[in-house]
PDB file of C-alpha atoms in Angstrom:
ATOM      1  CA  UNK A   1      -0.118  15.269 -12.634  1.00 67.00           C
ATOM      2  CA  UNK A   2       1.089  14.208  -9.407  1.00 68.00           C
ATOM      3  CA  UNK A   3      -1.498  13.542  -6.690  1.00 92.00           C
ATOM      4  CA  UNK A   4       0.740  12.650  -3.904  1.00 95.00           C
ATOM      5  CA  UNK A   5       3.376  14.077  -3.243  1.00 95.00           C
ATOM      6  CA  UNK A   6       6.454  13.292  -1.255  1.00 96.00           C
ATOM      7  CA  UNK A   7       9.555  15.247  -0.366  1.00 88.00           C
ATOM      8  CA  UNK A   8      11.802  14.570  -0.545  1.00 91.00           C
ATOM      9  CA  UNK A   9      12.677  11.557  -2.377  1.00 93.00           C
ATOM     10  CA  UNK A  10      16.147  10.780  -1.129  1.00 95.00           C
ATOM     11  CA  UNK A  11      16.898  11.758   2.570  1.00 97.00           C
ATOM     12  CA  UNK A  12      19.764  11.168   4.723  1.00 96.00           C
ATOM     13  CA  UNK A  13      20.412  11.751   8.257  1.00 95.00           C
ATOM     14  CA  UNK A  14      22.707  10.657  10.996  1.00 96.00           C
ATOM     15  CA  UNK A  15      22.244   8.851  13.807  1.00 96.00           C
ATOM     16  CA  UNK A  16      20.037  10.629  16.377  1.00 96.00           C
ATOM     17  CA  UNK A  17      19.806  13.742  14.436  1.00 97.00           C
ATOM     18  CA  UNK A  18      15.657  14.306  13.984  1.00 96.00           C
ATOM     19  CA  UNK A  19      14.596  14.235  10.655  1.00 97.00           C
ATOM     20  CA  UNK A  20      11.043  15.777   9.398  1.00 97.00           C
ATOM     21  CA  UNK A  21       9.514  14.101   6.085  1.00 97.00           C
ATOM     22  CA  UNK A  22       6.560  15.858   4.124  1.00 97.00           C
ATOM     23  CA  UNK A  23       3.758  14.371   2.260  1.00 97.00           C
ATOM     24  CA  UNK A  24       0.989  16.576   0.132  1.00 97.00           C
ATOM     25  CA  UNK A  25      -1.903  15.776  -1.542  1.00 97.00           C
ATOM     26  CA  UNK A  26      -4.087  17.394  -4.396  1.00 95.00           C
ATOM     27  CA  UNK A  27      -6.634  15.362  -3.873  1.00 94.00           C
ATOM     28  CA  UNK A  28      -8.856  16.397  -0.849  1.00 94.00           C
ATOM     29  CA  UNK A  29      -9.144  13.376   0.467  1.00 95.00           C
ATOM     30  CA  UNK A  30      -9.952  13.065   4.152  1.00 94.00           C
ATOM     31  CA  UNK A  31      -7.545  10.522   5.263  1.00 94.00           C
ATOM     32  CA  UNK A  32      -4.007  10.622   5.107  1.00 96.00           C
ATOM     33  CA  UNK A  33      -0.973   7.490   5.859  1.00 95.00           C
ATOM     34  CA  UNK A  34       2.312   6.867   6.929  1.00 96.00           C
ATOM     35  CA  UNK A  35       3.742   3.548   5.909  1.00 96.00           C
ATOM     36  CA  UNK A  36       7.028   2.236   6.671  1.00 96.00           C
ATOM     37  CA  UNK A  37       8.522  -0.301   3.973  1.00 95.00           C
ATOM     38  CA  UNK A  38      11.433  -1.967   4.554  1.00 95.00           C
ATOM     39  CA  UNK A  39      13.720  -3.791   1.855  1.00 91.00           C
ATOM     40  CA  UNK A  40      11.353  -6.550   0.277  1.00 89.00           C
ATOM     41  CA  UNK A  41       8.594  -6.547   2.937  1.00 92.00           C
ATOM     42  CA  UNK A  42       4.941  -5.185   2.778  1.00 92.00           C
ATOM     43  CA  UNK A  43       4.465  -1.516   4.062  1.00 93.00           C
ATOM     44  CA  UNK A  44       3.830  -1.542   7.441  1.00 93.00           C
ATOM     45  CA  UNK A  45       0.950   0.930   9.387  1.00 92.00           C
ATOM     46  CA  UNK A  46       3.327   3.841  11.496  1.00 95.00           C
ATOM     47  CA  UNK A  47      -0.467   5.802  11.757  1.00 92.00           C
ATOM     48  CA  UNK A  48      -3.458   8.063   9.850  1.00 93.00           C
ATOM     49  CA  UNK A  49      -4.851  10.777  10.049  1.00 94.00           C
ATOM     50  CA  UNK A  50      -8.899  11.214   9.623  1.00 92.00           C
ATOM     51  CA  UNK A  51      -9.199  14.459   9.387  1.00 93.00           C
ATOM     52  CA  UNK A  52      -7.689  15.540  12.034  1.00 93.00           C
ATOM     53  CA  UNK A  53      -7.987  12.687  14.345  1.00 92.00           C
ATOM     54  CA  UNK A  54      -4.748  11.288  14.633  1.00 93.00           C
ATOM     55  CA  UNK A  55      -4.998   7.224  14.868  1.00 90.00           C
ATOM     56  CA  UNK A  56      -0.997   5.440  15.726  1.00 91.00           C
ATOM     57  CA  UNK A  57      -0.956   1.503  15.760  1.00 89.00           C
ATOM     58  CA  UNK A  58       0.010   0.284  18.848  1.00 87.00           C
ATOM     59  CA  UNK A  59       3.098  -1.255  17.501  1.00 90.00           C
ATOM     60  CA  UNK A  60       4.466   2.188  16.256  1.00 94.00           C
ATOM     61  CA  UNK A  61       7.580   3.323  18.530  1.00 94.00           C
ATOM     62  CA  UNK A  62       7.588   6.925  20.264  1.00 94.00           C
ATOM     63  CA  UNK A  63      10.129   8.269  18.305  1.00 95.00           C
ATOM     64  CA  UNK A  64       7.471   8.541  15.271  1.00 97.00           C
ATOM     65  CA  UNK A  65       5.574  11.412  15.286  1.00 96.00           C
ATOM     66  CA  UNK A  66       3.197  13.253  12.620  1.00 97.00           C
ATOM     67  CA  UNK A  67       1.707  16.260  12.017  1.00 96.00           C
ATOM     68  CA  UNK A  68      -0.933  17.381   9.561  1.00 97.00           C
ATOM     69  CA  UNK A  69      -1.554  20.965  10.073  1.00 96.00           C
ATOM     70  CA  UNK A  70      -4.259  21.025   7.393  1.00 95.00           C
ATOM     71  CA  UNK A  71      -6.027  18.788   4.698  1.00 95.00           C
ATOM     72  CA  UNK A  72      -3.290  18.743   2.134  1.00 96.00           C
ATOM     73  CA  UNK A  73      -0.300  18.215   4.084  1.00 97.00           C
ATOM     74  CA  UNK A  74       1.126  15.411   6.505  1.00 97.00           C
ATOM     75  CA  UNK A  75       4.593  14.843   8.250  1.00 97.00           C
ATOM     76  CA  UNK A  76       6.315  12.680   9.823  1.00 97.00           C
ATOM     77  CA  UNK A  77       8.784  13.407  12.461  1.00 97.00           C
ATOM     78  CA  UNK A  78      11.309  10.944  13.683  1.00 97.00           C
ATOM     79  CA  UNK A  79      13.109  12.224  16.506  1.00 96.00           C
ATOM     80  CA  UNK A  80      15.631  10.182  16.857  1.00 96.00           C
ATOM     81  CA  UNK A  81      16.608   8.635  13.756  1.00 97.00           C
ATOM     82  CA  UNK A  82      18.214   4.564  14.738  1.00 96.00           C
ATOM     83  CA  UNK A  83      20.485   2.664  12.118  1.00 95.00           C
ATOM     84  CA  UNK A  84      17.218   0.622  11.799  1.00 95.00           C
ATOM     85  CA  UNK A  85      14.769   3.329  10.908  1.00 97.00           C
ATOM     86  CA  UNK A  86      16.332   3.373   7.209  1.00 97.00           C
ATOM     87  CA  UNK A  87      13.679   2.296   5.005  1.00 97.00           C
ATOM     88  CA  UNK A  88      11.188   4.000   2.407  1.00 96.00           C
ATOM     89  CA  UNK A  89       8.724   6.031   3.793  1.00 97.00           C
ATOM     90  CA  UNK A  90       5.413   5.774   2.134  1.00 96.00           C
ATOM     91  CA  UNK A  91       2.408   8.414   2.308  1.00 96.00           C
ATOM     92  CA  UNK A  92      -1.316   8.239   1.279  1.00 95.00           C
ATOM     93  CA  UNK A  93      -4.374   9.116   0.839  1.00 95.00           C
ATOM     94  CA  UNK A  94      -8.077   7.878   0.941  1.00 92.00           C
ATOM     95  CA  UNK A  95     -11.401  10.118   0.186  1.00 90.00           C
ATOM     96  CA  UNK A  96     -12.576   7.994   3.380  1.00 82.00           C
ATOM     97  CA  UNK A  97     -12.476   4.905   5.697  1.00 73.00           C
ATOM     98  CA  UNK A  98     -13.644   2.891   2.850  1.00 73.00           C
ATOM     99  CA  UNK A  99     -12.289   4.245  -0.184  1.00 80.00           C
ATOM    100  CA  UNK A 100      -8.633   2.968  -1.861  1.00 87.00           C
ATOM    101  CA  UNK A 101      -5.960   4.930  -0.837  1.00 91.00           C
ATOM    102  CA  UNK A 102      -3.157   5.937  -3.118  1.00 93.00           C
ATOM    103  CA  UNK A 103       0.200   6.710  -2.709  1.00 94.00           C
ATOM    104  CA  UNK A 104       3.263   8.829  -3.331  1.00 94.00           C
ATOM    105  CA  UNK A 105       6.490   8.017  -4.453  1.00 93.00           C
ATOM    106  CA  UNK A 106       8.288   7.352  -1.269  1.00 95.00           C
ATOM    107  CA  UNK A 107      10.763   8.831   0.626  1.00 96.00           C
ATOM    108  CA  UNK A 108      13.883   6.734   1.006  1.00 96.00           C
ATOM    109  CA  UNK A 109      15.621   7.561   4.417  1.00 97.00           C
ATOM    110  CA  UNK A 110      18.976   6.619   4.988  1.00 97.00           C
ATOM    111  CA  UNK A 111      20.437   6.882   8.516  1.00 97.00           C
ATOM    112  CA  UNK A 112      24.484   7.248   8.916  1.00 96.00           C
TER     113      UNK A 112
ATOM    114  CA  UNK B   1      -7.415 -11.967  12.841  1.00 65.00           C
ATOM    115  CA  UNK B   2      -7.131 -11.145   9.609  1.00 71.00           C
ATOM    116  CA  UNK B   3      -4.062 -12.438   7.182  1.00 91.00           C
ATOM    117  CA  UNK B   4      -3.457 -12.340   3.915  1.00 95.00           C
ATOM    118  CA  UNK B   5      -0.753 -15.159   2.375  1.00 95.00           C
ATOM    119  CA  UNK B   6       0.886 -14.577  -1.333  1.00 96.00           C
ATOM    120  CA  UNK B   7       2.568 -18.302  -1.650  1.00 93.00           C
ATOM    121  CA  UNK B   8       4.675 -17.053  -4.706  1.00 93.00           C
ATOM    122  CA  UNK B   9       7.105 -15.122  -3.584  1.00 93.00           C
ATOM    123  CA  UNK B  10       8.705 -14.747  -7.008  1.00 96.00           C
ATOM    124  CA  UNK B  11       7.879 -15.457 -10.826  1.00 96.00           C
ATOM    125  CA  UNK B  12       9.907 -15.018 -14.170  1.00 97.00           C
ATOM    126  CA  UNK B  13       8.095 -15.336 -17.369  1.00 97.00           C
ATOM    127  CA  UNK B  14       8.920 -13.951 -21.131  1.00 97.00           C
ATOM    128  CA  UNK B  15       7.048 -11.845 -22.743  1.00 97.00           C
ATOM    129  CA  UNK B  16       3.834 -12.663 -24.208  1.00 97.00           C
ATOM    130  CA  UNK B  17       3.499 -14.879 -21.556  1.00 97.00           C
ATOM    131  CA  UNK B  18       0.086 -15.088 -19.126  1.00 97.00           C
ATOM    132  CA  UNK B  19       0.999 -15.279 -15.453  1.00 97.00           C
ATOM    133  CA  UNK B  20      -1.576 -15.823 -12.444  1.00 97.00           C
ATOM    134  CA  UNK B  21      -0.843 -13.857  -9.029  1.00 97.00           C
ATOM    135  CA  UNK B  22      -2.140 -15.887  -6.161  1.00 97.00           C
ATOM    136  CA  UNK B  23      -3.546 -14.333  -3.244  1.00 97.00           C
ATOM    137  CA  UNK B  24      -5.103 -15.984  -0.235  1.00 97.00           C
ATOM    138  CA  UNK B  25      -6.951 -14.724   2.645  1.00 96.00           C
ATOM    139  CA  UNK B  26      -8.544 -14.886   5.821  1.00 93.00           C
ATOM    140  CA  UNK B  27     -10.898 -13.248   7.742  1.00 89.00           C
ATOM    141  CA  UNK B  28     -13.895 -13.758  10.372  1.00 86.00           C
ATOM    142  CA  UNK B  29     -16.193 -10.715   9.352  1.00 85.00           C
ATOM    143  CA  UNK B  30     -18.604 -10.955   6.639  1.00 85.00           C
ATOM    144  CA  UNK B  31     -18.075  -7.380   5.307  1.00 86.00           C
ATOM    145  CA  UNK B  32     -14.261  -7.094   3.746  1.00 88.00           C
ATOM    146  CA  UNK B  33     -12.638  -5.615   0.558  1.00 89.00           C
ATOM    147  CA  UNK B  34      -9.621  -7.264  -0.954  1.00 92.00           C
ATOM    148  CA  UNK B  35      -7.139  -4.833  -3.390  1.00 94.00           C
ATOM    149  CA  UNK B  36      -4.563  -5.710  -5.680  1.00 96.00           C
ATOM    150  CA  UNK B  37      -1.252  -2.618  -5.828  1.00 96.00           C
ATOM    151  CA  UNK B  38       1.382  -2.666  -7.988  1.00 97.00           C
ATOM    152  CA  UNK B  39       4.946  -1.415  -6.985  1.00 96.00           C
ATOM    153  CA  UNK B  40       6.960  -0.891  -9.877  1.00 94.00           C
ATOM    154  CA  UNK B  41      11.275  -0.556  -9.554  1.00 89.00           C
ATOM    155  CA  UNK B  42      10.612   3.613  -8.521  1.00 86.00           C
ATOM    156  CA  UNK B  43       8.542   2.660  -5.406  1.00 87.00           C
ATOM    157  CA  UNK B  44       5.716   4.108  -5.916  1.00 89.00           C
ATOM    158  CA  UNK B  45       2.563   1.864  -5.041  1.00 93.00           C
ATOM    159  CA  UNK B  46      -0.063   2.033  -7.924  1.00 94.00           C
ATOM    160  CA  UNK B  47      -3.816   0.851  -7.215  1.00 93.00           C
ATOM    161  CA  UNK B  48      -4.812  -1.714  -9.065  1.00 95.00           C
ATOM    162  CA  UNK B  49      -8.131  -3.193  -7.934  1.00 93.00           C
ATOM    163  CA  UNK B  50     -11.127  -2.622  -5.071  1.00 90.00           C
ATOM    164  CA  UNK B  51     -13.567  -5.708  -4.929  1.00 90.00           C
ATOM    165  CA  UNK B  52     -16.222  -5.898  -1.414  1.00 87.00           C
ATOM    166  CA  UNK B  53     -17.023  -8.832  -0.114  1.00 89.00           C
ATOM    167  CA  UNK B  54     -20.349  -9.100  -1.382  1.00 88.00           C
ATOM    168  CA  UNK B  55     -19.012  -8.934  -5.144  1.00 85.00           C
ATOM    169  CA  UNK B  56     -17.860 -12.345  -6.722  1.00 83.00           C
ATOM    170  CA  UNK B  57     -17.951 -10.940  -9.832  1.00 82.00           C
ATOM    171  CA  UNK B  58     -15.222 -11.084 -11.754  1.00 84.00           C
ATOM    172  CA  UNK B  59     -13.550  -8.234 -13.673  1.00 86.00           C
ATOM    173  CA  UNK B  60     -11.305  -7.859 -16.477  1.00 88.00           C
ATOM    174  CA  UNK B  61      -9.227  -4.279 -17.354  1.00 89.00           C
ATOM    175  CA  UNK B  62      -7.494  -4.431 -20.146  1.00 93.00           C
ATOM    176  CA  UNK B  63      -4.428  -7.375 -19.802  1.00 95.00           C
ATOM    177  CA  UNK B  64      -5.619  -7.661 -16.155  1.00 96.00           C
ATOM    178  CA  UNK B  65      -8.389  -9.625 -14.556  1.00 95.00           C
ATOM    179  CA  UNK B  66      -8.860 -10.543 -11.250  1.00 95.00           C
ATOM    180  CA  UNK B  67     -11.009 -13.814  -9.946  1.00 95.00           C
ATOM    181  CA  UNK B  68     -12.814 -13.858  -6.380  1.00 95.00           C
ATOM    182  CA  UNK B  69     -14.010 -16.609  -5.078  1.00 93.00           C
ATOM    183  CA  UNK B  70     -14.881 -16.663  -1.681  1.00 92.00           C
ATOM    184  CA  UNK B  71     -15.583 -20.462  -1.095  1.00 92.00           C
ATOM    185  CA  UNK B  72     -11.655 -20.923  -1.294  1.00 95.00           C
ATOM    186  CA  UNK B  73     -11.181 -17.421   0.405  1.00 95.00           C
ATOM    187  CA  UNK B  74      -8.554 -16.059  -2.904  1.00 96.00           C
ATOM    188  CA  UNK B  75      -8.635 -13.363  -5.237  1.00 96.00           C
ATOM    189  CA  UNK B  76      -5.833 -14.154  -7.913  1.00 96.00           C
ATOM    190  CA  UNK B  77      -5.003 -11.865 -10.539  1.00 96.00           C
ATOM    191  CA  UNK B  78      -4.023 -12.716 -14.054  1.00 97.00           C
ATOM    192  CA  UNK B  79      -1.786 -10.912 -16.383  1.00 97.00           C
ATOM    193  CA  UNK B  80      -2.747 -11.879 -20.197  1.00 97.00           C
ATOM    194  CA  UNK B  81       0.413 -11.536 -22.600  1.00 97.00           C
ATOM    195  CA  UNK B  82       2.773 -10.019 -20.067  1.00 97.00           C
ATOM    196  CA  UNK B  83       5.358  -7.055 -21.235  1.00 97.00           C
ATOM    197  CA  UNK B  84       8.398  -6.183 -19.817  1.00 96.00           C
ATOM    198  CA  UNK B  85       6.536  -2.798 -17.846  1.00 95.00           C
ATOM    199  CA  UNK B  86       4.478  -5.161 -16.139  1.00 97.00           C
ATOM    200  CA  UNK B  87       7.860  -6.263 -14.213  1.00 97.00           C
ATOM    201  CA  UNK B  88       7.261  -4.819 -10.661  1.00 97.00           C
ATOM    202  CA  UNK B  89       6.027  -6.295  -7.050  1.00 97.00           C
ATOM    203  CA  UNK B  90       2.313  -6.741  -6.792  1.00 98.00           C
ATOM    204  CA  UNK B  91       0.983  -6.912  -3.065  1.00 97.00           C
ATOM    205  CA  UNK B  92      -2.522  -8.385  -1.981  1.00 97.00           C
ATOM    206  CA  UNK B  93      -4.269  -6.422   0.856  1.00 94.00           C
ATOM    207  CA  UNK B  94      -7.264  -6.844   2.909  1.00 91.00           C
ATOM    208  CA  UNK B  95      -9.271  -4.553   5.096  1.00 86.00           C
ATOM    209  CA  UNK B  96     -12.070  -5.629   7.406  1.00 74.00           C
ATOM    210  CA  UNK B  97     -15.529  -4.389   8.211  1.00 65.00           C
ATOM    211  CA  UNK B  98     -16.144  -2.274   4.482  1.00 51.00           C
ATOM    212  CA  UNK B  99     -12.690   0.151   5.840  1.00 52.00           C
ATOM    213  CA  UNK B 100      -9.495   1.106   4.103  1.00 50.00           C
ATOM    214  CA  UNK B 101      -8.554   2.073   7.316  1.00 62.00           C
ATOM    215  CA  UNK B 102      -6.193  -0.509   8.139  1.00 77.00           C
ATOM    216  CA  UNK B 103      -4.932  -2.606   4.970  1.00 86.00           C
ATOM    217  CA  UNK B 104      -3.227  -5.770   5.905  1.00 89.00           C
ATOM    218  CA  UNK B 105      -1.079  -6.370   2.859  1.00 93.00           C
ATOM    219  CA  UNK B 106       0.192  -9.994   1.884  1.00 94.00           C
ATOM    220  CA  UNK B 107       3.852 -10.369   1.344  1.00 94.00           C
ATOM    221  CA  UNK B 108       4.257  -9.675  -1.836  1.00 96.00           C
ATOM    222  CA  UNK B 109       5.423 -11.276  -5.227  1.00 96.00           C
ATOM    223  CA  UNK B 110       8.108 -10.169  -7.417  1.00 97.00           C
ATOM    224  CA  UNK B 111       7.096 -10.490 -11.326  1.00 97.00           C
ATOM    225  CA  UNK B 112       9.750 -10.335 -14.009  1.00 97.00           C
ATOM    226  CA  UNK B 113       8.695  -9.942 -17.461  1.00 97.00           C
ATOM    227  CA  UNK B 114      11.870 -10.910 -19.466  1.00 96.00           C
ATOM    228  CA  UNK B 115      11.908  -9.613 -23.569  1.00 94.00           C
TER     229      UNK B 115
END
């Protein structure tokens, strides 16, 4: 049975038109992630969520934003989708700051 | 700062074959854990392997086995008799200070099991 759970899998949106990706979990684990993978590079950190506290890397641009309105679900907003914002979006989840984290299937966003 | 550096950045082997994953990795803190994921063709990252810092024992699942040893700072993982489903990209992370919070993932290495 899944246990992370990303929709959807295939998105596409056009250039500057915001775009809303959802991640859920059956796991009720404490900490959620939003990678970013690009073709044939390691994910990279966009931001988690502890709880609720909401932790972005510094290197993360503005137009990423998330939400998690409760412990089961996570989303990223990007507001304004760029040509180079295409990539596969990857969620997780840990039980805590120490703990493995696994992850959905991905999201891959294309951007026209 | 803390890297993590898989030389290989691609392997091809046939079946039946045993193939060693090398991962290398630095850090300054004393208190780490090192993971091994798997990303098979559909994308999806599987977890693999959790080892701390403070355990250099080694540990065998199965096909897999992984071998820390932190006087040469690696943790490579071998694949015994390969099969084609073990084709995928395997990435070597690290996170600092006993937290998952931050995984620093090596570059990853492309395995192709071939019948």
């Amino acid at each position: 049975d899944a246990m992370v759970i990303q929709n959807p899998r295939y998105q596409v949106t056009q250039f500057g038109k915001p775009v809303t990706l959802s991640c859920s979990q059956t796991l009720n684990h404490n900490v959620m992630y939003w990678y970013q993978q690009k073709s044939s590079q390691a994910p990279k950190l966009l931001f988690h969520y502890y709880d609720k506290d909401f932790n972005n890397e510094a290197d993360t641009p503005d137009n990423f934003q998330s939400r998690r309105p409760n412990t089961s679900f996570c989303f990223l907003d990007i507001r304004s989708p760029g040509l180079g914002d295409a990539a596969m979006y990857l969620c997780a989840t840990s039980r805590d700051n120490r703990a493995e984290q696994y992850f959905g299937p991905g999201t891959r966003l294309t951007v026209t | 700062a803390q890297k993590v550096t898989q030389a290989q950045t691609e392997i091809s082997v046939v079946e039946k074959e045993d193939v060693t994953l090398d991962c290398v990795y630095e850090t300054r803190d004393t208190t780490y854990y090192l993971f091994w994921y798997k990303q098979p063709p559909s994308g999806e990252l599987v977890f693999l392997i959790r080892r701390n810092s403070f355990d250099e024992q080694n540990e065998i699942s199965g096909r897999y086995s992984w071998n820390f040893q932190k006087s040469t700072s690696s943790f490579n993982f071998t694949i015994t008799a390969s099969q084609v489903v073990d084709s995928a990209v395997y990435f070597c992370a690290l996170s600092e200070k006993g937290g998952s919070e931050k995984l620093v993932f090596g570059k990853g290495m492309k395995l192709t099991v071939n019948p």
